[in-house]
């Protein structure tokens, strides 16, 4: 896939001033870019080896190039899954942000209630209305944050681990590519030894990339849990809001009757 799919729009930040997704979105966009660059580098190297192989007659040199080809291809095949998982995380974040955005309207509701009570009680019960609406709003803002906190934490960890893995692949990958390119210029036996050595530096790479992909499963589960928790909180908030409106209506009623 193209690198654009995994990128996150940087403005996914709540207007209420809570930086929800920002800490990890920059890192994630960097990772998406890093994967694309690594994939292009690997694809170019694989193409070069494939075009060299037919003209390579020495058996040891051929074996060395085939070994390099196998290692680079294995690495390249592990990347699309990770690209797809970054893209999926981007979509998951948008769902979480959309749920957070509900709270932007809460302030208007609170202001409306306060104004109603102020006008209807000639300002006598304004403080009560402020306290009641603030209490409900603050409690549910904290609940929404609590719902999403594990997902946000796991996501940051996922991206930090992925960045570290990608970082560790650069130098051994470059080394193997350079060794393969040099092969035609050095003795076949030396070429074979150098390639084998360079391949050893990437032996654990496919497994490390697979581990990163496995961590994504945990993230997916955490996101579903966060969404369910947030939806439940929003539902309960709506009910509590009605109760708050009713009790403020009673305050107005009592004032009128006094």
CSV table of C-alpha atoms in Angstrom, one decimal:
chain,number,residue,atom,x,y,z
A,1,UNK,CA,0.0,0.0,0.0
A,2,UNK,CA,1.1,3.6,-0.4
A,3,UNK,CA,2.5,5.4,2.7
A,4,UNK,CA,-0.5,7.9,2.8
A,5,UNK,CA,-2.9,5.3,4.1
A,6,UNK,CA,-1.0,4.8,7.4
A,7,UNK,CA,-0.6,8.5,8.1
A,8,UNK,CA,-2.8,10.2,10.7
A,9,UNK,CA,-4.2,13.7,10.3
A,10,UNK,CA,-2.3,15.8,12.8
A,11,UNK,CA,-5.3,17.9,13.7
A,12,UNK,CA,-7.0,14.9,15.5
A,13,UNK,CA,-7.0,16.8,18.7
A,14,UNK,CA,-10.0,17.8,20.7
A,15,UNK,CA,-11.0,21.5,20.7
A,16,UNK,CA,-11.6,21.1,24.4
A,17,UNK,CA,-7.8,21.2,24.7
A,18,UNK,CA,-7.2,17.6,25.5
A,19,UNK,CA,-4.3,16.3,23.4
A,20,UNK,CA,-5.7,12.9,22.8
A,21,UNK,CA,-3.8,11.3,20.0
A,22,UNK,CA,-1.1,13.8,19.2
A,23,UNK,CA,1.8,12.3,21.2
A,24,UNK,CA,1.8,9.2,19.0
A,25,UNK,CA,0.6,10.4,15.6
A,26,UNK,CA,3.9,12.1,14.7
A,27,UNK,CA,5.8,8.9,15.7
A,28,UNK,CA,3.4,6.8,13.7
A,29,UNK,CA,3.7,8.9,10.6
A,30,UNK,CA,7.5,8.6,10.9
A,31,UNK,CA,7.1,4.8,11.2
A,32,UNK,CA,4.9,4.7,8.1
A,33,UNK,CA,7.5,6.6,6.2
A,34,UNK,CA,10.3,4.4,7.5
A,35,UNK,CA,8.5,1.2,6.4
A,36,UNK,CA,7.9,2.6,2.9
A,37,UNK,CA,11.6,3.6,2.5
A,38,UNK,CA,12.8,0.2,3.8
A,39,UNK,CA,10.4,-1.6,1.4
A,40,UNK,CA,11.6,0.5,-1.6
A,41,UNK,CA,15.3,-0.2,-0.6
A,42,UNK,CA,14.6,-3.9,-0.4
A,43,UNK,CA,12.6,-4.1,-3.6
A,44,UNK,CA,15.5,-2.3,-5.5
A,45,UNK,CA,18.1,-4.6,-4.0
A,46,UNK,CA,16.0,-7.7,-4.9
A,47,UNK,CA,15.6,-6.4,-8.5
A,48,UNK,CA,19.3,-5.8,-8.8
A,49,UNK,CA,20.2,-9.4,-7.6
A,50,UNK,CA,17.6,-10.9,-9.9
A,51,UNK,CA,19.2,-9.1,-12.9
A,52,UNK,CA,22.7,-10.2,-11.8
A,53,UNK,CA,21.9,-13.9,-11.2
A,54,UNK,CA,21.7,-15.0,-14.9
A,55,UNK,CA,25.2,-13.6,-15.6
A,56,UNK,CA,26.7,-15.2,-12.5
A,57,UNK,CA,28.4,-18.5,-13.5
A,58,UNK,CA,30.5,-19.3,-10.4
A,59,UNK,CA,28.6,-21.7,-8.2
A,60,UNK,CA,29.6,-20.2,-4.8
A,61,UNK,CA,28.8,-16.7,-6.0
A,62,UNK,CA,25.4,-17.8,-7.3
A,63,UNK,CA,24.7,-19.5,-4.0
A,64,UNK,CA,25.7,-16.4,-2.1
A,65,UNK,CA,23.4,-14.2,-4.2
A,66,UNK,CA,20.5,-16.7,-3.8
A,67,UNK,CA,21.1,-16.6,0.0
A,68,UNK,CA,21.0,-12.8,0.0
A,69,UNK,CA,17.9,-12.8,-2.2
A,70,UNK,CA,16.1,-15.1,0.2
A,71,UNK,CA,17.0,-12.9,3.2
A,72,UNK,CA,16.0,-9.7,1.6
A,73,UNK,CA,12.8,-11.1,0.2
A,74,UNK,CA,11.8,-12.6,3.6
A,75,UNK,CA,12.2,-9.1,5.1
A,76,UNK,CA,10.3,-7.4,2.3
A,77,UNK,CA,7.4,-9.8,2.7
A,78,UNK,CA,7.0,-9.0,6.4
A,79,UNK,CA,6.5,-5.3,5.7
A,80,UNK,CA,3.0,-5.1,4.0
A,81,UNK,CA,1.3,-6.6,7.1
A,82,UNK,CA,2.9,-3.9,9.3
A,83,UNK,CA,1.9,-1.1,6.8
A,84,UNK,CA,-1.7,-2.4,6.9
A,85,UNK,CA,-1.6,-2.5,10.7
A,86,UNK,CA,-0.4,1.1,10.9
A,87,UNK,CA,-3.2,2.1,8.6
A,88,UNK,CA,-5.7,0.3,10.7
A,89,UNK,CA,-4.5,2.0,13.9
A,90,UNK,CA,-5.0,5.3,12.1
A,91,UNK,CA,-8.6,4.4,11.5
A,92,UNK,CA,-9.0,3.2,15.1
A,93,UNK,CA,-7.7,6.5,16.4
A,94,UNK,CA,-10.3,8.4,14.4
A,95,UNK,CA,-13.1,6.4,16.0
A,96,UNK,CA,-11.8,7.2,19.5
A,97,UNK,CA,-11.4,10.9,18.6
A,98,UNK,CA,-14.9,11.0,17.2
A,99,UNK,CA,-16.2,9.7,20.6
A,100,UNK,CA,-14.1,12.2,22.5
A,101,UNK,CA,-15.5,15.0,20.3
A,102,UNK,CA,-19.0,14.6,21.9
A,103,UNK,CA,-17.7,16.5,24.9
A,104,UNK,CA,-17.3,19.7,22.8
A,105,UNK,CA,-21.1,20.1,22.9
A,106,UNK,CA,-21.3,19.6,26.7
A,107,UNK,CA,-20.0,23.1,27.5
A,108,UNK,CA,-22.8,24.6,25.4
A,109,UNK,CA,-25.4,22.5,27.2
A,110,UNK,CA,-23.9,23.6,30.6
A,111,UNK,CA,-23.9,27.3,29.6
A,112,UNK,CA,-27.5,27.0,28.4
A,113,UNK,CA,-28.6,25.4,31.7
A,114,UNK,CA,-26.8,28.1,33.8
A,115,UNK,CA,-28.4,30.9,31.7
A,116,UNK,CA,-31.8,29.4,32.1
A,117,UNK,CA,-31.5,29.1,35.9
A,118,UNK,CA,-29.9,32.6,36.1
A,119,UNK,CA,-32.7,34.2,34.2
A,120,UNK,CA,-35.5,32.3,36.0
A,121,UNK,CA,-34.2,32.9,39.5
A,122,UNK,CA,-32.9,36.4,39.0
A,123,UNK,CA,-29.3,35.1,39.6
A,124,UNK,CA,-30.0,33.7,43.0
A,125,UNK,CA,-29.4,30.0,42.0
A,126,UNK,CA,-26.8,30.6,39.3
A,127,UNK,CA,-24.0,29.0,41.5
A,128,UNK,CA,-26.0,25.9,42.0
A,129,UNK,CA,-26.5,25.5,38.3
A,130,UNK,CA,-22.8,26.0,37.6
A,131,UNK,CA,-21.8,23.4,40.3
A,132,UNK,CA,-24.4,20.8,39.1
A,133,UNK,CA,-23.5,21.0,35.4
A,134,UNK,CA,-19.7,21.2,36.0
A,135,UNK,CA,-19.9,18.1,38.2
A,136,UNK,CA,-21.6,16.0,35.6
A,137,UNK,CA,-19.4,17.2,32.8
A,138,UNK,CA,-16.1,16.8,34.7
A,139,UNK,CA,-17.0,13.3,35.9
A,140,UNK,CA,-17.8,12.1,32.4
A,141,UNK,CA,-14.8,13.8,30.8
A,142,UNK,CA,-12.7,11.8,33.2
A,143,UNK,CA,-14.6,8.6,32.4
A,144,UNK,CA,-14.0,9.0,28.7
A,145,UNK,CA,-10.3,9.5,29.3
A,146,UNK,CA,-10.2,6.5,31.6
A,147,UNK,CA,-11.9,4.4,28.9
A,148,UNK,CA,-9.3,5.3,26.3
A,149,UNK,CA,-6.2,5.4,28.4
A,150,UNK,CA,-5.1,1.8,27.9
A,151,UNK,CA,-5.5,2.0,24.1
A,152,UNK,CA,-3.5,5.3,24.0
A,153,UNK,CA,-0.7,3.8,26.1
A,154,UNK,CA,-0.5,0.6,24.1
A,155,UNK,CA,-0.5,2.6,20.9
A,156,UNK,CA,2.4,4.7,22.1
A,157,UNK,CA,4.3,1.6,23.1
A,158,UNK,CA,3.6,-0.2,19.8
A,159,UNK,CA,5.0,2.8,17.9
A,160,UNK,CA,8.0,3.1,20.1
A,161,UNK,CA,8.8,-0.6,19.8
A,162,UNK,CA,8.2,-0.5,16.0
A,163,UNK,CA,10.5,2.6,15.6
A,164,UNK,CA,13.2,0.7,17.6
A,165,UNK,CA,12.9,-2.4,15.4
A,166,UNK,CA,13.0,-0.4,12.2
A,167,UNK,CA,16.0,1.5,13.4
A,168,UNK,CA,17.9,-1.7,14.2
A,169,UNK,CA,17.3,-3.0,10.6
A,170,UNK,CA,18.9,-0.2,8.7
A,171,UNK,CA,22.5,-0.9,9.2
A,172,UNK,CA,22.5,-4.7,8.7
A,173,UNK,CA,20.2,-4.3,5.6
A,174,UNK,CA,22.6,-1.8,4.1
A,175,UNK,CA,25.5,-4.1,4.9
A,176,UNK,CA,23.9,-7.1,3.1
A,177,UNK,CA,22.9,-5.0,0.1
A,178,UNK,CA,26.5,-3.6,-0.2
A,179,UNK,CA,28.0,-7.1,0.2
A,180,UNK,CA,25.7,-8.4,-2.6
A,181,UNK,CA,26.7,-5.6,-4.9
A,182,UNK,CA,30.4,-6.2,-4.2
A,183,UNK,CA,30.1,-9.9,-4.9
A,184,UNK,CA,31.0,-9.7,-8.6
A,185,UNK,CA,34.2,-7.8,-7.8
A,186,UNK,CA,35.7,-10.2,-5.2
A,187,UNK,CA,36.6,-13.9,-5.2
A,188,UNK,CA,33.7,-16.3,-5.1
A,189,UNK,CA,34.6,-17.9,-1.8
A,190,UNK,CA,35.1,-14.5,-0.1
A,191,UNK,CA,31.8,-13.3,-1.5
A,192,UNK,CA,30.0,-16.3,-0.1
A,193,UNK,CA,31.5,-15.8,3.3
A,194,UNK,CA,30.7,-12.1,3.4
A,195,UNK,CA,27.1,-12.7,2.3
A,196,UNK,CA,26.6,-15.4,4.9
A,197,UNK,CA,28.0,-13.1,7.5
A,198,UNK,CA,25.7,-10.2,6.5
A,199,UNK,CA,22.7,-12.5,6.4
A,200,UNK,CA,23.4,-13.6,10.0
A,201,UNK,CA,22.9,-10.0,11.0
A,202,UNK,CA,19.3,-10.2,9.8
A,203,UNK,CA,18.5,-13.6,11.0
A,204,UNK,CA,16.1,-12.5,13.7
A,205,UNK,CA,14.6,-9.6,11.7
A,206,UNK,CA,11.5,-11.4,10.3
A,207,UNK,CA,10.6,-12.7,13.7
A,208,UNK,CA,11.0,-9.2,15.2
A,209,UNK,CA,8.7,-7.8,12.6
A,210,UNK,CA,6.2,-10.6,13.3
A,211,UNK,CA,6.4,-9.8,17.0
A,212,UNK,CA,5.5,-6.2,16.2
A,213,UNK,CA,2.6,-7.4,14.1
A,214,UNK,CA,1.4,-9.7,17.0
A,215,UNK,CA,1.4,-6.7,19.4
A,216,UNK,CA,-1.0,-5.1,17.0
A,217,UNK,CA,-3.6,-7.7,17.9
A,218,UNK,CA,-3.5,-6.7,21.5
A,219,UNK,CA,-4.0,-3.1,20.4
A,220,UNK,CA,-7.0,-4.0,18.3
A,221,UNK,CA,-8.6,-5.7,21.3
A,222,UNK,CA,-7.8,-2.7,23.5
A,223,UNK,CA,-9.5,-0.3,21.0
A,224,UNK,CA,-12.7,-2.4,20.9
A,225,UNK,CA,-12.8,-2.3,24.7
A,226,UNK,CA,-12.2,1.4,24.7
A,227,UNK,CA,-15.0,2.1,22.2
A,228,UNK,CA,-17.5,-0.1,24.1
A,229,UNK,CA,-16.5,1.7,27.4
A,230,UNK,CA,-16.8,5.2,25.8
A,231,UNK,CA,-20.2,4.4,24.2
A,232,UNK,CA,-21.5,3.2,27.5
A,233,UNK,CA,-20.2,6.3,29.3
A,234,UNK,CA,-21.9,8.6,26.6
A,235,UNK,CA,-25.2,6.7,27.1
A,236,UNK,CA,-25.1,7.2,30.8
A,237,UNK,CA,-24.0,10.8,30.5
A,238,UNK,CA,-27.2,11.5,28.4
A,239,UNK,CA,-29.3,9.9,31.2
A,240,UNK,CA,-27.5,11.9,33.9
A,241,UNK,CA,-27.9,15.1,31.9
A,242,UNK,CA,-31.7,14.6,31.9
A,243,UNK,CA,-31.6,14.1,35.7
A,244,UNK,CA,-29.6,17.3,36.1
A,245,UNK,CA,-32.0,19.2,33.9
A,246,UNK,CA,-34.9,17.9,36.0
A,247,UNK,CA,-33.4,18.9,39.3
A,248,UNK,CA,-32.5,22.4,38.0
A,249,UNK,CA,-36.1,22.7,36.7
A,250,UNK,CA,-37.2,21.9,40.3
A,251,UNK,CA,-34.9,24.7,41.6
A,252,UNK,CA,-36.6,27.1,39.2
A,253,UNK,CA,-40.0,25.9,40.2
A,254,UNK,CA,-39.3,26.2,44.0
A,255,UNK,CA,-38.0,29.7,43.4
A,256,UNK,CA,-41.1,30.7,41.5
A,257,UNK,CA,-43.3,29.3,44.3
A,258,UNK,CA,-41.4,30.9,47.1
